[in-house]
mmCIF file of C-alpha atoms in Angstrom:
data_model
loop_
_atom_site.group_PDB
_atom_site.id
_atom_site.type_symbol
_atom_site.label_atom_id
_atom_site.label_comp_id
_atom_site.label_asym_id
_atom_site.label_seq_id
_atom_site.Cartn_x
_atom_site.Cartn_y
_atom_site.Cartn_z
ATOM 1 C CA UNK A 1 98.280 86.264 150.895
ATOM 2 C CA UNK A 2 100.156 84.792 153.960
ATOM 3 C CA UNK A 3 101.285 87.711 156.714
ATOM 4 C CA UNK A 4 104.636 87.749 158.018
ATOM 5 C CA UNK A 5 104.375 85.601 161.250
ATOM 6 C CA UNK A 6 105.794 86.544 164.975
ATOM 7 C CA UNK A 7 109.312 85.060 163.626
ATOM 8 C CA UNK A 8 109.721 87.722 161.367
ATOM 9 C CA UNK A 9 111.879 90.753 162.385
ATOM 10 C CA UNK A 10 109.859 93.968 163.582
ATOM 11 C CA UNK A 11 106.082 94.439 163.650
ATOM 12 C CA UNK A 12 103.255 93.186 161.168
ATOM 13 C CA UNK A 13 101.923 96.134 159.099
ATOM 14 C CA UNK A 14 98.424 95.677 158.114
ATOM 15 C CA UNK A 15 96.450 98.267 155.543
ATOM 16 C CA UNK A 16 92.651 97.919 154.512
ATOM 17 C CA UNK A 17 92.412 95.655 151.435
ATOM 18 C CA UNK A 18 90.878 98.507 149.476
ATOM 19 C CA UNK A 19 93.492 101.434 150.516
ATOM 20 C CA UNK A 20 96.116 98.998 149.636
ATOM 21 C CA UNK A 21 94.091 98.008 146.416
ATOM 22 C CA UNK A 22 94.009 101.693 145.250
ATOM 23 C CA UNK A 23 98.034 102.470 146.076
ATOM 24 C CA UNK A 24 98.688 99.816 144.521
ATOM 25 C CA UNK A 25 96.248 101.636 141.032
ATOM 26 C CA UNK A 26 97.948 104.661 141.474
ATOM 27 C CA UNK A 27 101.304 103.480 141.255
ATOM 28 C CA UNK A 28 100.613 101.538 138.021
ATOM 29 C CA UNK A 29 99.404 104.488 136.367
ATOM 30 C CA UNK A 30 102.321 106.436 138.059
ATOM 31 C CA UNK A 31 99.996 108.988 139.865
ATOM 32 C CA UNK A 32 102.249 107.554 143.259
ATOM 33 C CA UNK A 33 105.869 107.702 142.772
ATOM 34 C CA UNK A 34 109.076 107.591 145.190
ATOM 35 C CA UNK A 35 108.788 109.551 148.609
ATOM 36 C CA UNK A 36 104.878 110.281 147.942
ATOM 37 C CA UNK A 37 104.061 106.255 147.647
ATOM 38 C CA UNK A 38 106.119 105.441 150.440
ATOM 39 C CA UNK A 39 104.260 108.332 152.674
ATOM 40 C CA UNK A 40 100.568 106.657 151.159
ATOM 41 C CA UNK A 41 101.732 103.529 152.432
ATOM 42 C CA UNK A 42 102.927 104.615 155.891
ATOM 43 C CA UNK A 43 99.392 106.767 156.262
ATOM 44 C CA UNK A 44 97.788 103.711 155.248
ATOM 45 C CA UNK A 45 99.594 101.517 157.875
ATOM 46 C CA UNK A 46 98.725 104.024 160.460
ATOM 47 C CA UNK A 47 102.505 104.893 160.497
ATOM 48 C CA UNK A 48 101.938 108.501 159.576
ATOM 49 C CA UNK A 49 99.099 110.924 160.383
ATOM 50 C CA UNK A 50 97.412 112.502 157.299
ATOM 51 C CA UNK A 51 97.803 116.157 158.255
ATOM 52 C CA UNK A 52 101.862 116.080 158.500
ATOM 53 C CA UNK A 53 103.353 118.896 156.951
ATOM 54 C CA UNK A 54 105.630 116.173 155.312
ATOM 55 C CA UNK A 55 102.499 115.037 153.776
ATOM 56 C CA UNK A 56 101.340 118.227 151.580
ATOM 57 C CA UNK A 57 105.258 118.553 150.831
ATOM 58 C CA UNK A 58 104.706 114.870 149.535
ATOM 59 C CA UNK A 59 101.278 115.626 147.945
ATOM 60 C CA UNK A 60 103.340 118.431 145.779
ATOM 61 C CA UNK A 61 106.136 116.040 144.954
ATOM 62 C CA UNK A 62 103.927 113.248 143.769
ATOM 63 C CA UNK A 63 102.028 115.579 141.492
ATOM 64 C CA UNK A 64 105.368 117.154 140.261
ATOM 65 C CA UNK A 65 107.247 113.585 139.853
ATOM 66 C CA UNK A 66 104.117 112.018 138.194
ATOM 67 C CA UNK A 67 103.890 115.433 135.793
ATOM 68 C CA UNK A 68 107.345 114.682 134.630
ATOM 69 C CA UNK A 69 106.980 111.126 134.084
ATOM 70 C CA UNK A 70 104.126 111.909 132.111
ATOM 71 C CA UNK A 71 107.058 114.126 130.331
ATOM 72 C CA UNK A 72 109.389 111.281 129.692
ATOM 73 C CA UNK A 73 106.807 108.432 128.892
ATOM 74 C CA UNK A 74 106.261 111.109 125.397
ATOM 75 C CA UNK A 75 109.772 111.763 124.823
ATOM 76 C CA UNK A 76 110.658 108.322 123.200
ATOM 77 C CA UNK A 77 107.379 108.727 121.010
ATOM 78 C CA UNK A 78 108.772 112.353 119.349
ATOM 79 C CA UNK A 79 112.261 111.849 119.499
ATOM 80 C CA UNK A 80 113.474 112.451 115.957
ATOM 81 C CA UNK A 81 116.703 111.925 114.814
ATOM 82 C CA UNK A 82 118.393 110.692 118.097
ATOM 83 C CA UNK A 83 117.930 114.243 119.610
ATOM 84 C CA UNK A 84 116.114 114.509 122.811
ATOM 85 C CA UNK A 85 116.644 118.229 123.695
ATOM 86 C CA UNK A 86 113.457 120.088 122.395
ATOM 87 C CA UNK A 87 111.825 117.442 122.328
ATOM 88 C CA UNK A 88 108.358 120.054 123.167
ATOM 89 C CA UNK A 89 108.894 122.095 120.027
ATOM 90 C CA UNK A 90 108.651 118.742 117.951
ATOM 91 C CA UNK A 91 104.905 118.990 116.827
ATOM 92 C CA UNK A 92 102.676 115.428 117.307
ATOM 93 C CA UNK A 93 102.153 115.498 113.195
ATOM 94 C CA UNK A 94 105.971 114.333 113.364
ATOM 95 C CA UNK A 95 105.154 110.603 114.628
ATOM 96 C CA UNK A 96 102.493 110.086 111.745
ATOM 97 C CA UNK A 97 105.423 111.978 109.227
ATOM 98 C CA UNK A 98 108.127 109.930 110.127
ATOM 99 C CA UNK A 99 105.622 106.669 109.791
ATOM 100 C CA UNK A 100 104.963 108.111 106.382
ATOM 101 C CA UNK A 101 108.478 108.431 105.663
ATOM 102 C CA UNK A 102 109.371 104.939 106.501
ATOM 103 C CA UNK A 103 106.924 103.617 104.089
ATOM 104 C CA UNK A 104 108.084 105.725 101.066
ATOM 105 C CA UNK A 105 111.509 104.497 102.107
ATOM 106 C CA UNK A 106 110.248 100.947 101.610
ATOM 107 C CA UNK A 107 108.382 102.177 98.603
ATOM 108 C CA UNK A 108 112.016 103.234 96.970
ATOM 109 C CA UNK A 109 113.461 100.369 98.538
ATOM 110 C CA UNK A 110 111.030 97.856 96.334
ATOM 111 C CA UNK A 111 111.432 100.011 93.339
ATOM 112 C CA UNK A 112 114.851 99.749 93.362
ATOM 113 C CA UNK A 113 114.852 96.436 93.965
ATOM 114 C CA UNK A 114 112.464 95.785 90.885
ATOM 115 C CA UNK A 115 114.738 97.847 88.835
ATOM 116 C CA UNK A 116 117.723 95.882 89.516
ATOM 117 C CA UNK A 117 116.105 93.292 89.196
ATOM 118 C CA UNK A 118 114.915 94.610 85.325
ATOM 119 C CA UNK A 119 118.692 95.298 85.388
ATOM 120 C CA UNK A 120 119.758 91.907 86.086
ATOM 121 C CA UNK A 121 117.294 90.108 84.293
ATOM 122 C CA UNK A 122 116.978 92.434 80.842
ATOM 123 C CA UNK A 123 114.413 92.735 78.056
ATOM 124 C CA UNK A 124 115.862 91.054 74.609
ATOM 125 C CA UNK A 125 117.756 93.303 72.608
ATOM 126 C CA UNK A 126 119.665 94.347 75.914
ATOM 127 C CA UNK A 127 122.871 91.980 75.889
ATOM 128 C CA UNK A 128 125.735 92.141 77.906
ATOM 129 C CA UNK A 129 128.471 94.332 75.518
ATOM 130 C CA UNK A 130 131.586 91.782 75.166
ATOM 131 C CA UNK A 131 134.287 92.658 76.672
ATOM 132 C CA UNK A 132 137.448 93.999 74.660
ATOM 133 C CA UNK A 133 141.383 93.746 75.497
ATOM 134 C CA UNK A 134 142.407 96.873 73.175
ATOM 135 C CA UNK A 135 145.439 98.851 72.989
ATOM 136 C CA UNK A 136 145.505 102.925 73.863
ATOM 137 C CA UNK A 137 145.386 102.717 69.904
ATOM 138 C CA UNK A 138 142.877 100.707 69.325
ATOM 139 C CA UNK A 139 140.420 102.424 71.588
ATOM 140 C CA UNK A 140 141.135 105.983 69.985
ATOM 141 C CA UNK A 141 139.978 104.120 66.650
ATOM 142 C CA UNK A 142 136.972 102.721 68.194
ATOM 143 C CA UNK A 143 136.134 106.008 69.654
ATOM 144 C CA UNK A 144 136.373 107.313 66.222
ATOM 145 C CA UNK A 145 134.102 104.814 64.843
ATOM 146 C CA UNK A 146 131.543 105.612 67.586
ATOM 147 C CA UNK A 147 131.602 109.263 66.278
ATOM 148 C CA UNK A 148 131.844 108.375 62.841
ATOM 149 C CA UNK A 149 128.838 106.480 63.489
ATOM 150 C CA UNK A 150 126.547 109.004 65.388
ATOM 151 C CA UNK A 151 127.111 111.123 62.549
ATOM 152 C CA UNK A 152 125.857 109.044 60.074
ATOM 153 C CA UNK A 153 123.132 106.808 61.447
ATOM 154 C CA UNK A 154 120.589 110.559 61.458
ATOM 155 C CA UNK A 155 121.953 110.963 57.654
ATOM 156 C CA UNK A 156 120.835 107.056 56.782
ATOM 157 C CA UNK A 157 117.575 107.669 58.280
ATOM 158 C CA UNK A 158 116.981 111.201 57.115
ATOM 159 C CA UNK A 159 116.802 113.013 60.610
ATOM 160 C CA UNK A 160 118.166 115.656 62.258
ATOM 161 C CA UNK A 161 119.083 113.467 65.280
ATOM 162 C CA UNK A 162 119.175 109.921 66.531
ATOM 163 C CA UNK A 163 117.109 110.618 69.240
ATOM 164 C CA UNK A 164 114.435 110.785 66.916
ATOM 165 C CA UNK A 165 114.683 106.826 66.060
ATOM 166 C CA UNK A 166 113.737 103.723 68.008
ATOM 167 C CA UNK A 167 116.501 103.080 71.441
ATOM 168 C CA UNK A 168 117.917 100.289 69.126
ATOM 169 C CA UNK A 169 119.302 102.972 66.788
ATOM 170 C CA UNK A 170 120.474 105.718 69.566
ATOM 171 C CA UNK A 171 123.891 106.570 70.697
ATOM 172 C CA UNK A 172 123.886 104.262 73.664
ATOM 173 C CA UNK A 173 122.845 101.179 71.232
ATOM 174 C CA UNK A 174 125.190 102.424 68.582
ATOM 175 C CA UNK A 175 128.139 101.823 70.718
ATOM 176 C CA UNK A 176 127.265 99.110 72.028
ATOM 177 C CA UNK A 177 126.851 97.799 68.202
ATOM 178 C CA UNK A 178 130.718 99.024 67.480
ATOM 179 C CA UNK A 179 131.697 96.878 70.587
ATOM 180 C CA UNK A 180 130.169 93.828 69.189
ATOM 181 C CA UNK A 181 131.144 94.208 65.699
ATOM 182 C CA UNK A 182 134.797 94.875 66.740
ATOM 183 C CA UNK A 183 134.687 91.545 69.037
ATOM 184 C CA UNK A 184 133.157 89.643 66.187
ATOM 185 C CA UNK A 185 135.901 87.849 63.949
ATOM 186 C CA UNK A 186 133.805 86.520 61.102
ATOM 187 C CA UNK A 187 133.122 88.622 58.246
ATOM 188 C CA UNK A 188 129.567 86.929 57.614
ATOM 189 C CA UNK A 189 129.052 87.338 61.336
ATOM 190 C CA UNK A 190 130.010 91.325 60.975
ATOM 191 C CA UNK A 191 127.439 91.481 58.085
ATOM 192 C CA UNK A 192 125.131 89.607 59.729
ATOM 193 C CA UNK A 193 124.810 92.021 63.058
ATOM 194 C CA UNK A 194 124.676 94.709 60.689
ATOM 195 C CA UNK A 195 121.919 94.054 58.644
ATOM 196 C CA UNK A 196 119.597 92.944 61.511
ATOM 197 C CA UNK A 197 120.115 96.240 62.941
ATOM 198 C CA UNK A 198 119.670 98.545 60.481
ATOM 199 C CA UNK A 199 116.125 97.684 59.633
ATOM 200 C CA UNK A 200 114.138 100.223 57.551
ATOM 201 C CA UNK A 201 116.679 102.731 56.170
ATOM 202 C CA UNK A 202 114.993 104.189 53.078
ATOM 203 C CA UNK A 203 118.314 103.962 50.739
ATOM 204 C CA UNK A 204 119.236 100.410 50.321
ATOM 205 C CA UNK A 205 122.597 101.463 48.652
ATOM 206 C CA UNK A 206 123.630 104.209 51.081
ATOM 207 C CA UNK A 207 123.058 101.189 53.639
ATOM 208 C CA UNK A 208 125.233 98.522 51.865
ATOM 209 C CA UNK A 209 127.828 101.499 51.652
ATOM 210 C CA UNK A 210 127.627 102.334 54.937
ATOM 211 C CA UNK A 211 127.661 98.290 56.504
ATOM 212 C CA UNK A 212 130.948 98.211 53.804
ATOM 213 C CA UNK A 213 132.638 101.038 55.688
ATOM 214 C CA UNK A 214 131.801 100.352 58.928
ATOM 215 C CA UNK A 215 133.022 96.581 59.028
ATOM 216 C CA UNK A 216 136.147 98.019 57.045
ATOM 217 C CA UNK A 217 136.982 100.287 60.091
ATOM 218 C CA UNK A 218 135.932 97.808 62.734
ATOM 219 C CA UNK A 219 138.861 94.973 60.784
ATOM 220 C CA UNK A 220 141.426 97.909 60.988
ATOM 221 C CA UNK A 221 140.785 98.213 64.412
ATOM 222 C CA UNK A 222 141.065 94.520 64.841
ATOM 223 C CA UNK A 223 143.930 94.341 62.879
ATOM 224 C CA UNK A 224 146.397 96.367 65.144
ATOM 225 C CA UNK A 225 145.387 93.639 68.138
ATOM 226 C CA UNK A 226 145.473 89.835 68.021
ATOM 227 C CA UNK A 227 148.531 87.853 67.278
ATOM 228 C CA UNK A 228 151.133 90.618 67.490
ATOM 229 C CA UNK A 229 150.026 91.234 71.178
ATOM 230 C CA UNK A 230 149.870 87.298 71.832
ATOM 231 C CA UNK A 231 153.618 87.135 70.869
ATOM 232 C CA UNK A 232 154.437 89.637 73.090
ATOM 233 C CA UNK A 233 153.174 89.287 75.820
ATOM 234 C CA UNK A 234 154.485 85.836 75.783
ATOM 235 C CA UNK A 235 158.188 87.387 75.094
ATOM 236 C CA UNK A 236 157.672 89.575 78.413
ATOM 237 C CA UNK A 237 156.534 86.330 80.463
#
């Protein structure tokens, strides 16, 4: 490259190619740092004799600066947590642990992800329950139904519990069924959802009686709602 010519300010500095080509190694792979490159470059340039005390204080200082970089080169690769304080103690296993981490992470992520996504998109026979405007009255009747229910769908089937039968006939899918029949006006309509859920039961006439009952309770509840609260709420407005 060019050399600073006589109009530059102060001497020219020359150093053999190769002396300058192996300070210049050493401080890419930080074996020459601060004060103990700058005193390779003066010995270099002839600026500085070899055997200065200066020099083996320098020698020390280069090993000690270049030990400690060494040091802080590791720390970003085992810091955990945001903590760099004991940063030694922190076995090397972490770095492949915490790798391992972030892929079960993304593991949960995407089964979560598929899950809602099961959520938002449903099998059949998982519909959205309607939603119902009922008075503190009416919802201490439909929570009676839902009991009154739980106790006898196990008696219609012949079973100890519900959680015996298929998920269509458990206590989750029962109340869900008393929240539909209550938002369902139509009497056929009532029967309807009625029959095509209780498929199977081995007493035909215990099952009309109980359909009967159940759509009875469901109109009472009905009943207390509807026009009444229409009227008044229009009166308060």
């Amino acid at each position: 490259g060019p050399i600073a010519g006589p109009s530059a300010a102060g001497q020219v500095v020359q150093i053999p190619e190769e002396v300058f080509k192996r300070i210049c190694a050493s401080l890419r792979t930080n074996e020459l740092l601060g004060p103990a490159a700058a005193d390779a470059l003066e010995e270099a340039a002839g600026l500085r004799g070899p055997s200065s005390p200066q020099s083996k204080a320098a020698k020390e200082l280069r090993n000690n600066v270049a030990e400690n970089r060494d040091d802080e080169n590791k720390k970003p690769k085992k810091k955990v947590g945001g903590f760099t304080d004991n940063v030694d103690e922190i076995p090397d296993i972490e770095v492949p642990v915490s790798k391992g981490r972030a892929s079960i992470c993304k593991e949960q992520l995407d089964s979560s992800h598929d899950l809602e996504s099961n959520e938002n998109h449903p099998e059949k026979d998982a519909p959205e329950p309607p939603e119902l405007n009922l008075t503190p009255k009416q919802n201490h009747m439909r929570t009676d139904l839902e009991m009154w229910v739980m106790d006898e769908i196990p008696a219609l089937y012949g079973v100890d519990d519900s959680e015996e039968l298929d998920e269509e006939l458990q206590e989750d899918s029962q109340a869900l069924k008393v929240t539909q029949l209550i938002a369902e006006e139509d009497p056929g309509g009532m029967k309807s959802l009625l029959v095509s859920w209780l498929l199977g039961v081995p007493d035909a006439d215990a099952a009309e009686a109980f359909m009967s009952e159940m759509i009875e309770k469901a109109k009472a509840i009905q009943a207390l709602g509807g026009k009444k609260r229409k009227k008044k709420k229009k009166q308060e407005s």
